[in-house]
Coordinates of C-alpha atoms in Angstrom, one line a residue:
F1 CA -40.0 -22.9 16.6
F2 CA -41.2 -19.4 15.5
F3 CA -44.1 -19.2 17.9
S4 CA -42.1 -20.8 20.7
S5 CA -39.4 -18.2 20.3
R6 CA -42.0 -15.3 20.2
R7 CA -43.6 -16.6 23.4
R8 CA -40.3 -16.8 25.2
H9 CA -39.4 -13.3 24.1
T10 CA -42.8 -11.9 25.1
R11 CA -42.4 -13.4 28.5
C12 CA -38.8 -12.0 28.8
L13 CA -39.9 -8.5 27.9
S14 CA -43.0 -8.6 30.1
D15 CA -40.9 -8.9 33.3
W16 CA -37.9 -7.0 31.8
S17 CA -34.6 -7.9 33.2
S18 CA -31.3 -8.2 31.3
D19 CA -30.4 -11.3 33.4
V20 CA -33.7 -13.0 32.6
C21 CA -33.4 -12.2 28.9
S22 CA -29.8 -13.3 28.5
S23 CA -30.6 -16.7 30.2
D24 CA -34.0 -17.3 28.7
L25 CA -33.4 -16.5 25.0
N26 CA -30.8 -18.2 22.8
T27 CA -29.3 -17.1 19.5
F28 CA -32.1 -18.7 17.5
D29 CA -34.8 -16.9 19.5
W30 CA -33.1 -13.5 19.0
T31 CA -32.7 -14.3 15.3
I32 CA -36.4 -15.0 14.8
F33 CA -37.3 -11.9 16.8
W34 CA -35.2 -9.5 14.8
L35 CA -36.1 -11.0 11.4
D36 CA -39.8 -10.9 12.3
L37 CA -39.6 -7.4 13.6
S38 CA -37.6 -6.1 10.7
A39 CA -39.8 -7.7 8.1
T40 CA -43.0 -6.3 9.8
L41 CA -41.6 -2.8 9.8
I42 CA -40.1 -2.8 6.3
L43 CA -43.1 -4.5 4.5
P44 CA -45.6 -1.6 4.7
P45 CA -43.3 1.1 3.2
L46 CA -42.0 -1.5 0.6
F47 CA -45.6 -2.2 -0.5
L48 CA -46.4 1.5 -0.6
H49 CA -43.3 2.1 -2.7
F50 CA -44.5 -0.6 -5.1
C51 CA -48.1 0.8 -5.3
L52 CA -46.8 4.4 -6.0
G53 CA -45.0 3.2 -9.0
F54 CA -47.6 0.6 -10.2
P55 CA -48.1 0.0 -13.0
D56 CA -46.1 2.9 -14.5
R57 CA -42.9 3.7 -12.7
T58 CA -42.5 7.0 -14.6
R59 CA -45.4 8.8 -12.9
G60 CA -46.0 10.7 -9.6
L61 CA -43.8 10.4 -6.6
I62 CA -41.8 7.5 -7.9
R63 CA -40.1 9.8 -10.5
R64 CA -38.2 11.7 -7.8
G65 CA -35.3 9.4 -6.8
W66 CA -34.8 10.6 -3.3
L67 CA -38.4 11.0 -2.2
P68 CA -39.3 7.3 -2.1
G69 CA -36.5 6.8 0.4
L70 CA -38.5 9.0 2.9
L71 CA -41.1 6.3 3.0
Y72 CA -38.8 4.1 5.0
V73 CA -37.8 6.6 7.6
P74 CA -40.5 5.8 10.2
A75 CA -39.8 2.1 9.9
L76 CA -36.1 2.7 10.5
L77 CA -36.8 5.0 13.4
L78 CA -39.1 2.4 15.0
L79 CA -36.4 -0.3 14.5
G80 CA -33.8 2.0 16.1
L81 CA -36.0 2.5 19.1
W82 CA -36.4 -1.3 19.4
V83 CA -32.6 -1.7 19.3
L84 CA -32.1 0.9 22.0
F85 CA -34.9 -0.6 24.1
I86 CA -33.5 -4.2 23.9
D87 CA -30.0 -2.9 24.5
G88 CA -31.2 -1.2 27.7
S89 CA -30.2 2.4 26.5
L90 CA -33.8 3.5 27.1
S91 CA -34.0 2.3 30.7
V92 CA -34.7 5.9 31.8
F93 CA -38.4 5.2 31.3
P94 CA -40.2 4.3 34.5
S95 CA -42.0 1.3 33.1
P96 CA -40.2 -0.9 30.4
L97 CA -43.4 -2.9 30.0
A98 CA -45.4 0.2 29.2
F99 CA -42.8 1.4 26.7
R100 CA -42.7 -2.0 25.1
N101 CA -46.5 -1.8 24.6
L102 CA -46.1 1.7 23.2
L103 CA -43.6 0.4 20.6
E104 CA -45.9 -2.5 19.7
N105 CA -48.8 -0.1 19.3
L106 CA -46.8 2.3 17.1
G107 CA -45.6 -0.6 15.0
D108 CA -49.1 -1.8 14.4
I109 CA -50.5 1.6 13.6
H110 CA -47.5 2.1 11.2
F111 CA -48.4 -1.2 9.5
G112 CA -52.1 -0.4 9.1
A113 CA -51.7 3.2 8.1
Y114 CA -49.2 2.4 5.4
F115 CA -51.4 -0.3 3.9
V116 CA -54.4 2.1 3.9
V117 CA -52.3 4.7 2.0
S118 CA -51.2 2.0 -0.4
A119 CA -54.8 1.1 -1.1
G120 CA -55.5 4.8 -1.7
A121 CA -52.6 4.9 -4.2
L122 CA -54.0 1.9 -6.1
I123 CA -57.5 3.5 -6.2
F124 CA -56.1 6.8 -7.5
T125 CA -54.3 4.8 -10.2
Y126 CA -57.4 2.9 -11.1
R127 CA -59.5 6.1 -11.4
S128 CA -56.8 7.9 -13.5
V129 CA -56.0 5.3 -16.1
Q130 CA -57.9 5.5 -19.4
E131 CA -57.0 2.2 -21.1
A132 CA -60.0 -0.2 -20.7
E133 CA -57.7 -3.3 -20.4
L134 CA -55.6 -1.8 -17.7
R135 CA -58.6 -0.7 -15.8
Q136 CA -60.0 -4.2 -15.9
Q137 CA -56.6 -5.5 -14.6
L138 CA -56.5 -2.9 -11.9
K139 CA -60.1 -3.5 -10.8
W140 CA -59.4 -6.8 -9.1
V141 CA -56.1 -5.7 -7.6
T142 CA -57.7 -2.5 -6.2
R143 CA -60.8 -4.2 -4.7
G144 CA -58.8 -7.1 -3.1
T145 CA -56.3 -4.7 -1.5
T146 CA -58.9 -2.3 -0.3
L147 CA -61.0 -4.9 1.4
A148 CA -58.0 -6.5 3.0
V149 CA -56.4 -3.3 4.5
I150 CA -59.7 -1.7 5.6
A151 CA -60.6 -4.9 7.6
Y152 CA -57.2 -5.0 9.2
F153 CA -57.1 -1.3 10.0
L154 CA -60.6 -1.3 11.6
L155 CA -60.0 -4.4 13.6
Q156 CA -56.4 -3.9 14.7
S157 CA -54.9 -0.5 14.0
F158 CA -57.8 1.8 14.7
P159 CA -58.4 0.6 18.3
R160 CA -54.8 1.2 19.1
L161 CA -54.8 4.6 17.4
V162 CA -57.6 5.8 19.7
G163 CA -55.9 4.5 22.8
G164 CA -57.8 1.3 23.2
V165 CA -57.0 -2.4 23.0
P166 CA -58.3 -4.6 20.1
D167 CA -60.9 -7.2 21.1
V168 CA -60.9 -10.8 20.2
S169 CA -61.7 -10.1 16.6
G170 CA -58.4 -8.2 16.3
D171 CA -56.6 -11.5 16.5
Y172 CA -58.2 -12.5 13.2
A173 CA -57.4 -9.2 11.5
I174 CA -54.3 -10.6 9.8
F175 CA -56.4 -13.1 7.7
P176 CA -58.1 -10.6 5.4
L177 CA -54.6 -9.6 4.2
V178 CA -54.5 -12.8 2.2
L179 CA -56.8 -11.1 -0.3
I180 CA -53.8 -9.0 -1.5
P181 CA -51.8 -11.9 -3.0
I182 CA -55.0 -13.6 -4.2
S183 CA -56.2 -10.5 -6.1
F184 CA -52.8 -10.0 -7.6
G185 CA -52.5 -13.6 -8.5
Y186 CA -56.0 -13.6 -10.1
A187 CA -55.1 -10.5 -12.2
I188 CA -51.9 -12.1 -13.3
Q189 CA -53.5 -15.4 -14.3
R190 CA -56.8 -14.1 -15.7
Y191 CA -55.7 -10.9 -17.5
R192 CA -52.0 -11.5 -18.2
F193 CA -51.2 -8.6 -15.9
M194 CA -48.3 -6.8 -17.6
D195 CA -44.9 -8.4 -17.0
V196 CA -45.7 -9.3 -13.4
D197 CA -46.3 -12.9 -14.5
I198 CA -42.6 -13.3 -15.5
I199 CA -41.4 -12.0 -12.1
F200 CA -43.9 -14.2 -10.4
K201 CA -42.7 -17.3 -12.3
W202 CA -39.1 -16.4 -11.6
G203 CA -39.8 -16.1 -7.9
V204 CA -41.7 -19.4 -7.7
T205 CA -39.0 -21.2 -9.7
Y206 CA -36.1 -20.0 -7.5
T207 CA -38.1 -20.6 -4.4
L208 CA -38.9 -24.2 -5.3
A209 CA -35.3 -24.8 -6.5
T210 CA -33.8 -23.4 -3.4
A211 CA -36.1 -25.4 -1.1
S212 CA -35.3 -28.6 -3.0
V213 CA -31.6 -28.1 -2.8
V214 CA -31.7 -27.2 0.9
G215 CA -33.9 -30.2 1.6
L216 CA -31.5 -32.4 -0.4
Y217 CA -28.5 -31.0 1.6
A218 CA -30.2 -31.5 4.9
T219 CA -31.2 -35.1 4.0
V220 CA -27.6 -35.9 3.0
V221 CA -26.2 -34.4 6.2
V222 CA -28.7 -36.3 8.4
L223 CA -28.1 -39.6 6.6
V224 CA -24.3 -39.2 6.8
G225 CA -24.6 -38.4 10.5
D226 CA -26.7 -41.4 11.2
L227 CA -24.5 -43.8 9.1
L228 CA -21.1 -42.5 10.4
G229 CA -22.1 -41.8 13.9
A230 CA -20.5 -39.4 16.3
G231 CA -17.0 -41.0 16.3
L232 CA -16.1 -40.0 12.7
E233 CA -16.3 -36.2 12.8
P234 CA -13.5 -35.6 10.2
V235 CA -15.3 -37.9 7.7
S236 CA -18.6 -36.2 8.5
E237 CA -17.1 -32.8 7.8
V238 CA -15.8 -34.0 4.4
A239 CA -19.2 -35.4 3.6
R240 CA -20.9 -32.1 4.5
F241 CA -18.4 -30.2 2.3
A242 CA -19.1 -32.7 -0.6
A243 CA -22.9 -32.2 0.0
I244 CA -22.5 -28.5 -0.4
I245 CA -20.6 -29.0 -3.7
V246 CA -23.3 -31.4 -5.0
A247 CA -26.1 -29.1 -4.0
A248 CA -24.4 -26.2 -5.8
L249 CA -24.0 -28.3 -8.9
L250 CA -27.6 -29.5 -8.8
F251 CA -29.2 -26.1 -8.3
A252 CA -29.1 -25.1 -12.0
P253 CA -30.6 -28.3 -13.5
I254 CA -33.3 -28.4 -10.8
K255 CA -34.1 -24.7 -11.4
D256 CA -34.4 -25.4 -15.2
K257 CA -36.6 -28.4 -14.6
F258 CA -39.0 -26.4 -12.4
Q259 CA -39.0 -23.6 -15.0
V260 CA -40.1 -26.0 -17.7
W261 CA -42.9 -27.4 -15.5
L262 CA -44.1 -23.9 -14.5
D263 CA -44.1 -22.7 -18.1
K264 CA -46.2 -25.7 -19.2
V265 CA -48.7 -24.9 -16.4
F266 CA -48.6 -21.2 -16.9
Y267 CA -48.8 -21.0 -20.7
R268 CA -50.7 -24.3 -21.4
D269 CA -51.6 -24.5 -25.0
R270 CA -49.3 -21.6 -25.9
Y271 CA -46.2 -23.3 -24.5
N272 CA -45.0 -24.8 -27.7
V273 CA -45.6 -21.6 -29.6
R274 CA -43.7 -19.6 -27.0
Q275 CA -40.8 -22.1 -27.1
T276 CA -40.6 -21.7 -30.9
L277 CA -40.6 -17.9 -30.7
L278 CA -37.8 -18.0 -28.1
A279 CA -35.7 -20.4 -30.2
F280 CA -36.3 -18.2 -33.2
G281 CA -35.2 -15.1 -31.2
R282 CA -32.0 -16.9 -30.0
T283 CA -31.2 -17.8 -33.6
L284 CA -31.6 -14.2 -34.7

């Protein structure tokens, strides 16, 4: 669905016409396009914001409450230009296709440049900390992030920055970015990286629980539709409403069960000791 929507949207913008776009793209296509575009533009400043306050949020730029907000200004400006372009308000440009290519190049340069600066912020933090354990933790995070963003910038962003077009290798520039979550995950698992492990477990727990509940709801809706058929719409609507209530009631126990499983995997031999300490703390 995602790639099909992106292909139709690219074809629509390549031979720009409001009539073509309105007939060729449906609501789902436009939803995918705007979600993908927004996420691609917001991710780089969000990651830089994280790196500037990592691992100590009380140092540097992050201490000034209004300055981190400036990191998001270029992304918002680019998103605004895309909105105006799609809306047709920027039709004064002689070649909509050329302007679309310009927007895509600016977005890709914005993506690569922000990630390079983020890697620089992590390197600065690594070189400035004194604690041996923290340096060991930051070593893997810094190296993984640096390798990932340099490869992406050289293969994808730099050719666009100098006015060229990335070659075939630029299509694979996105794959080195997988080193970022891998390096963070290794630091979390191997060196008990601060409190990030707790946030990580929460995220995985809620993701699994949400996916399970959504899957359960979809299964119930499909089964009810197949069993009741198209002639019993009122009963089908009641069944869907009941499925929503059941899914809401099941979310908490499913989440708790996933949390227990993840705790056992994450803490291993220390799981029973941790549970004892938590129970003792609740008693106090």
